[in-house]
PDB file of C-alpha atoms in Angstrom:
ATOM      1  CA  UNK A  10     105.202 172.099  89.994  1.00 73.00           C
ATOM      2  CA  UNK A  11     106.780 168.877  90.472  1.00 81.00           C
ATOM      3  CA  UNK A  12     105.455 166.635  93.199  1.00 85.00           C
ATOM      4  CA  UNK A  13     107.945 165.137  95.779  1.00 92.00           C
ATOM      5  CA  UNK A  14     107.969 161.237  95.356  1.00 92.00           C
ATOM      6  CA  UNK A  15     107.193 160.807  99.338  1.00 93.00           C
ATOM      7  CA  UNK A  16     103.780 163.170  98.758  1.00 94.00           C
ATOM      8  CA  UNK A  17     102.744 160.339  96.045  1.00 95.00           C
ATOM      9  CA  UNK A  18     103.506 157.265  98.477  1.00 95.00           C
ATOM     10  CA  UNK A  19     101.494 159.356 101.330  1.00 95.00           C
ATOM     11  CA  UNK A  20      98.677 159.959  98.626  1.00 95.00           C
ATOM     12  CA  UNK A  21      98.656 156.255  97.791  1.00 95.00           C
ATOM     13  CA  UNK A  22      98.606 155.284 101.309  1.00 96.00           C
ATOM     14  CA  UNK A  23      95.681 157.541 101.967  1.00 95.00           C
ATOM     15  CA  UNK A  24      93.983 156.227  99.101  1.00 96.00           C
ATOM     16  CA  UNK A  25      94.697 152.627 100.291  1.00 95.00           C
ATOM     17  CA  UNK A  26      93.636 153.714 103.870  1.00 94.00           C
ATOM     18  CA  UNK A  27      90.534 154.776 102.838  1.00 96.00           C
ATOM     19  CA  UNK A  28      89.813 151.490 100.521  1.00 95.00           C
ATOM     20  CA  UNK A  29      90.651 149.539 103.608  1.00 93.00           C
ATOM     21  CA  UNK A  30      87.928 151.159 105.763  1.00 95.00           C
ATOM     22  CA  UNK A  31      85.265 150.753 102.396  1.00 95.00           C
ATOM     23  CA  UNK A  32      86.420 146.662 102.469  1.00 93.00           C
ATOM     24  CA  UNK A  33      87.606 145.833 105.361  1.00 86.00           C
ATOM     25  CA  UNK A  34      90.832 143.539 103.762  1.00 87.00           C
ATOM     26  CA  UNK A  35      93.435 143.755 106.477  1.00 85.00           C
ATOM     27  CA  UNK A  36      95.599 143.212 103.199  1.00 87.00           C
ATOM     28  CA  UNK A  37      95.094 147.087 102.058  1.00 92.00           C
ATOM     29  CA  UNK A  38      96.088 147.978 105.485  1.00 92.00           C
ATOM     30  CA  UNK A  39      99.614 146.194 105.350  1.00 93.00           C
ATOM     31  CA  UNK A  40      99.787 147.966 101.689  1.00 95.00           C
ATOM     32  CA  UNK A  41      99.452 151.512 102.976  1.00 96.00           C
ATOM     33  CA  UNK A  42     101.818 150.890 105.563  1.00 95.00           C
ATOM     34  CA  UNK A  43     104.324 149.893 103.261  1.00 96.00           C
ATOM     35  CA  UNK A  44     103.953 153.165 101.400  1.00 96.00           C
ATOM     36  CA  UNK A  45     104.203 155.013 104.581  1.00 96.00           C
ATOM     37  CA  UNK A  46     107.817 153.473 104.884  1.00 96.00           C
ATOM     38  CA  UNK A  47     108.364 154.139 101.013  1.00 96.00           C
ATOM     39  CA  UNK A  48     107.550 157.479 102.146  1.00 96.00           C
ATOM     40  CA  UNK A  49     110.128 157.581 104.695  1.00 95.00           C
ATOM     41  CA  UNK A  50     112.787 155.996 102.674  1.00 96.00           C
ATOM     42  CA  UNK A  51     112.078 158.965  99.885  1.00 94.00           C
ATOM     43  CA  UNK A  52     111.573 161.903 102.344  1.00 92.00           C
ATOM     44  CA  UNK A  53     113.401 161.431 105.287  1.00 92.00           C
ATOM     45  CA  UNK A  54     116.601 159.484 104.144  1.00 91.00           C
ATOM     46  CA  UNK A  55     116.750 160.773 100.413  1.00 88.00           C
ATOM     47  CA  UNK A  56     116.449 157.036  98.832  1.00 90.00           C
ATOM     48  CA  UNK A  57     115.818 156.566  95.255  1.00 92.00           C
ATOM     49  CA  UNK A  58     113.078 155.019  93.127  1.00 93.00           C
ATOM     50  CA  UNK A  59     114.603 151.336  93.466  1.00 95.00           C
ATOM     51  CA  UNK A  60     114.784 151.775  97.284  1.00 95.00           C
ATOM     52  CA  UNK A  61     111.415 152.879  97.879  1.00 94.00           C
ATOM     53  CA  UNK A  62     109.965 150.468  95.803  1.00 95.00           C
ATOM     54  CA  UNK A  63     111.948 147.821  97.271  1.00 96.00           C
ATOM     55  CA  UNK A  64     110.991 149.181 101.040  1.00 96.00           C
ATOM     56  CA  UNK A  65     107.514 148.760  99.896  1.00 96.00           C
ATOM     57  CA  UNK A  66     107.644 145.798  98.853  1.00 96.00           C
ATOM     58  CA  UNK A  67     109.136 144.153 101.674  1.00 96.00           C
ATOM     59  CA  UNK A  68     106.674 146.196 104.656  1.00 95.00           C
ATOM     60  CA  UNK A  69     103.918 145.169 102.419  1.00 95.00           C
ATOM     61  CA  UNK A  70     104.699 141.398 101.799  1.00 95.00           C
ATOM     62  CA  UNK A  71     106.071 140.966 105.216  1.00 94.00           C
ATOM     63  CA  UNK A  72     102.734 142.922 106.737  1.00 92.00           C
ATOM     64  CA  UNK A  73     100.504 140.608 104.788  1.00 90.00           C
ATOM     65  CA  UNK A  74     102.434 137.512 105.814  1.00 93.00           C
ATOM     66  CA  UNK A  75     101.951 138.021 109.556  1.00 90.00           C
ATOM     67  CA  UNK A  76      98.616 139.598 109.835  1.00 82.00           C
ATOM     68  CA  UNK A  77      96.505 137.367 106.693  1.00 82.00           C
ATOM     69  CA  UNK A  78      97.154 134.183 108.617  1.00 87.00           C
ATOM     70  CA  UNK A  79      95.896 135.876 112.325  1.00 85.00           C
ATOM     71  CA  UNK A  80      93.091 137.276 110.512  1.00 78.00           C
ATOM     72  CA  UNK A  81      91.761 134.378 108.929  1.00 82.00           C
ATOM     73  CA  UNK A  82      92.186 132.558 112.233  1.00 85.00           C
ATOM     74  CA  UNK A  83      90.080 135.148 113.807  1.00 81.00           C
ATOM     75  CA  UNK A  84      87.838 135.047 111.332  1.00 79.00           C
ATOM     76  CA  UNK A  85      87.076 131.192 111.805  1.00 80.00           C
ATOM     77  CA  UNK A  86      86.848 131.082 115.171  1.00 78.00           C
ATOM     78  CA  UNK A  87      84.068 131.019 117.139  1.00 69.00           C
ATOM     79  CA  UNK A  88      83.295 133.335 120.440  1.00 65.00           C
ATOM     80  CA  UNK A  89      85.132 131.835 123.602  1.00 70.00           C
ATOM     81  CA  UNK A  90      82.112 132.984 125.119  1.00 76.00           C
ATOM     82  CA  UNK A  91      78.716 131.883 124.157  1.00 71.00           C
ATOM     83  CA  UNK A  92      76.116 134.784 124.812  1.00 77.00           C
ATOM     84  CA  UNK A  93      72.570 135.434 124.337  1.00 79.00           C
ATOM     85  CA  UNK A  94      70.769 131.715 123.202  1.00 79.00           C
ATOM     86  CA  UNK A  95      73.643 130.171 122.446  1.00 81.00           C
ATOM     87  CA  UNK A  96      74.378 130.242 125.676  1.00 82.00           C
ATOM     88  CA  UNK A  97      71.283 128.264 126.615  1.00 86.00           C
ATOM     89  CA  UNK A  98      72.184 125.280 124.747  1.00 89.00           C
ATOM     90  CA  UNK A  99      73.619 122.512 126.578  1.00 88.00           C
ATOM     91  CA  UNK A 100      72.239 123.872 129.678  1.00 91.00           C
ATOM     92  CA  UNK A 101      69.680 121.523 132.185  1.00 94.00           C
ATOM     93  CA  UNK A 102      65.943 122.604 132.532  1.00 94.00           C
ATOM     94  CA  UNK A 103      63.064 121.625 134.526  1.00 94.00           C
ATOM     95  CA  UNK A 104      59.880 121.020 133.294  1.00 94.00           C
ATOM     96  CA  UNK A 105      57.206 123.224 134.545  1.00 95.00           C
ATOM     97  CA  UNK A 106      53.986 121.851 132.413  1.00 95.00           C
ATOM     98  CA  UNK A 107      54.370 118.571 130.483  1.00 95.00           C
ATOM     99  CA  UNK A 108      56.739 118.919 127.183  1.00 95.00           C
ATOM    100  CA  UNK A 109      55.941 117.093 124.422  1.00 93.00           C
ATOM    101  CA  UNK A 110      56.083 117.895 120.281  1.00 91.00           C
ATOM    102  CA  UNK A 111      53.130 120.340 120.776  1.00 92.00           C
ATOM    103  CA  UNK A 112      54.474 122.269 123.677  1.00 92.00           C
ATOM    104  CA  UNK A 113      54.717 122.801 127.229  1.00 95.00           C
ATOM    105  CA  UNK A 114      57.049 125.170 130.158  1.00 95.00           C
ATOM    106  CA  UNK A 115      60.354 124.641 131.101  1.00 95.00           C
ATOM    107  CA  UNK A 116      62.458 126.694 133.695  1.00 94.00           C
ATOM    108  CA  UNK A 117      65.424 127.227 131.981  1.00 93.00           C
ATOM    109  CA  UNK A 118      68.547 129.543 133.801  1.00 88.00           C
ATOM    110  CA  UNK A 119      65.976 130.915 136.273  1.00 90.00           C
ATOM    111  CA  UNK A 120      63.198 132.239 133.695  1.00 91.00           C
ATOM    112  CA  UNK A 121      60.135 130.366 132.200  1.00 94.00           C
ATOM    113  CA  UNK A 122      60.659 129.212 128.961  1.00 94.00           C
ATOM    114  CA  UNK A 123      58.205 127.548 126.295  1.00 93.00           C
ATOM    115  CA  UNK A 124      59.404 124.056 125.364  1.00 95.00           C
ATOM    116  CA  UNK A 125      58.884 121.541 122.412  1.00 94.00           C
ATOM    117  CA  UNK A 126      60.461 117.893 122.466  1.00 94.00           C
ATOM    118  CA  UNK A 127      63.202 117.363 119.923  1.00 92.00           C
ATOM    119  CA  UNK A 128      61.557 113.443 119.391  1.00 90.00           C
ATOM    120  CA  UNK A 129      58.119 113.919 118.271  1.00 87.00           C
ATOM    121  CA  UNK A 130      57.183 110.736 120.498  1.00 91.00           C
ATOM    122  CA  UNK A 131      58.737 111.322 123.541  1.00 91.00           C
ATOM    123  CA  UNK A 132      56.931 113.595 126.141  1.00 93.00           C
ATOM    124  CA  UNK A 133      58.880 114.858 129.963  1.00 94.00           C
ATOM    125  CA  UNK A 134      56.591 115.200 132.767  1.00 94.00           C
ATOM    126  CA  UNK A 135      56.326 117.937 135.425  1.00 94.00           C
ATOM    127  CA  UNK A 136      59.403 118.020 137.722  1.00 94.00           C
ATOM    128  CA  UNK A 137      61.996 116.107 134.813  1.00 94.00           C
ATOM    129  CA  UNK A 138      65.099 117.766 134.126  1.00 94.00           C
ATOM    130  CA  UNK A 139      65.773 118.129 130.254  1.00 95.00           C
ATOM    131  CA  UNK A 140      68.576 119.269 128.177  1.00 93.00           C
ATOM    132  CA  UNK A 141      67.915 122.324 125.963  1.00 94.00           C
ATOM    133  CA  UNK A 142      69.841 121.199 122.565  1.00 93.00           C
ATOM    134  CA  UNK A 143      68.697 124.332 120.466  1.00 92.00           C
ATOM    135  CA  UNK A 144      66.326 127.595 120.626  1.00 92.00           C
ATOM    136  CA  UNK A 145      64.038 128.607 117.883  1.00 91.00           C
ATOM    137  CA  UNK A 146      63.004 131.869 118.395  1.00 88.00           C
ATOM    138  CA  UNK A 147      61.443 131.889 121.847  1.00 88.00           C
ATOM    139  CA  UNK A 148      61.021 127.970 122.345  1.00 91.00           C
ATOM    140  CA  UNK A 149      63.554 125.546 123.523  1.00 92.00           C
ATOM    141  CA  UNK A 150      64.272 122.437 122.040  1.00 93.00           C
ATOM    142  CA  UNK A 151      64.702 119.958 124.454  1.00 93.00           C
ATOM    143  CA  UNK A 152      65.319 116.286 125.092  1.00 90.00           C
TER     144      UNK A 152
END
């Protein structure tokens, strides 16, 4: 029994789809789409081997040329909205207990946080406003 070319293309597309899920490489998805295109050319339009390979190559290359730059841009971007402790960096806080290099307490975003001065020679007194420059665990680093 001979298997039609369109079925081989679908088997290849399925294998590429599985590889895409396992590796999370978007290029494999574009190759799978190209294989589906070649299967359509073979099964629906009755195109020969050359037409199938050309359609596969054109669709795959075009897909990769479009998707790869978009994927790289999204991978390189930071989230547009900071969340969690990242959202607290750069905010102002009020000193509740003297803050120096060994510690203290601040009120940050309506919550009481332990804090430590960034500059080890500096101390901040009760009522002073400070800027949060970093969060280390549950301690705000202020200046």
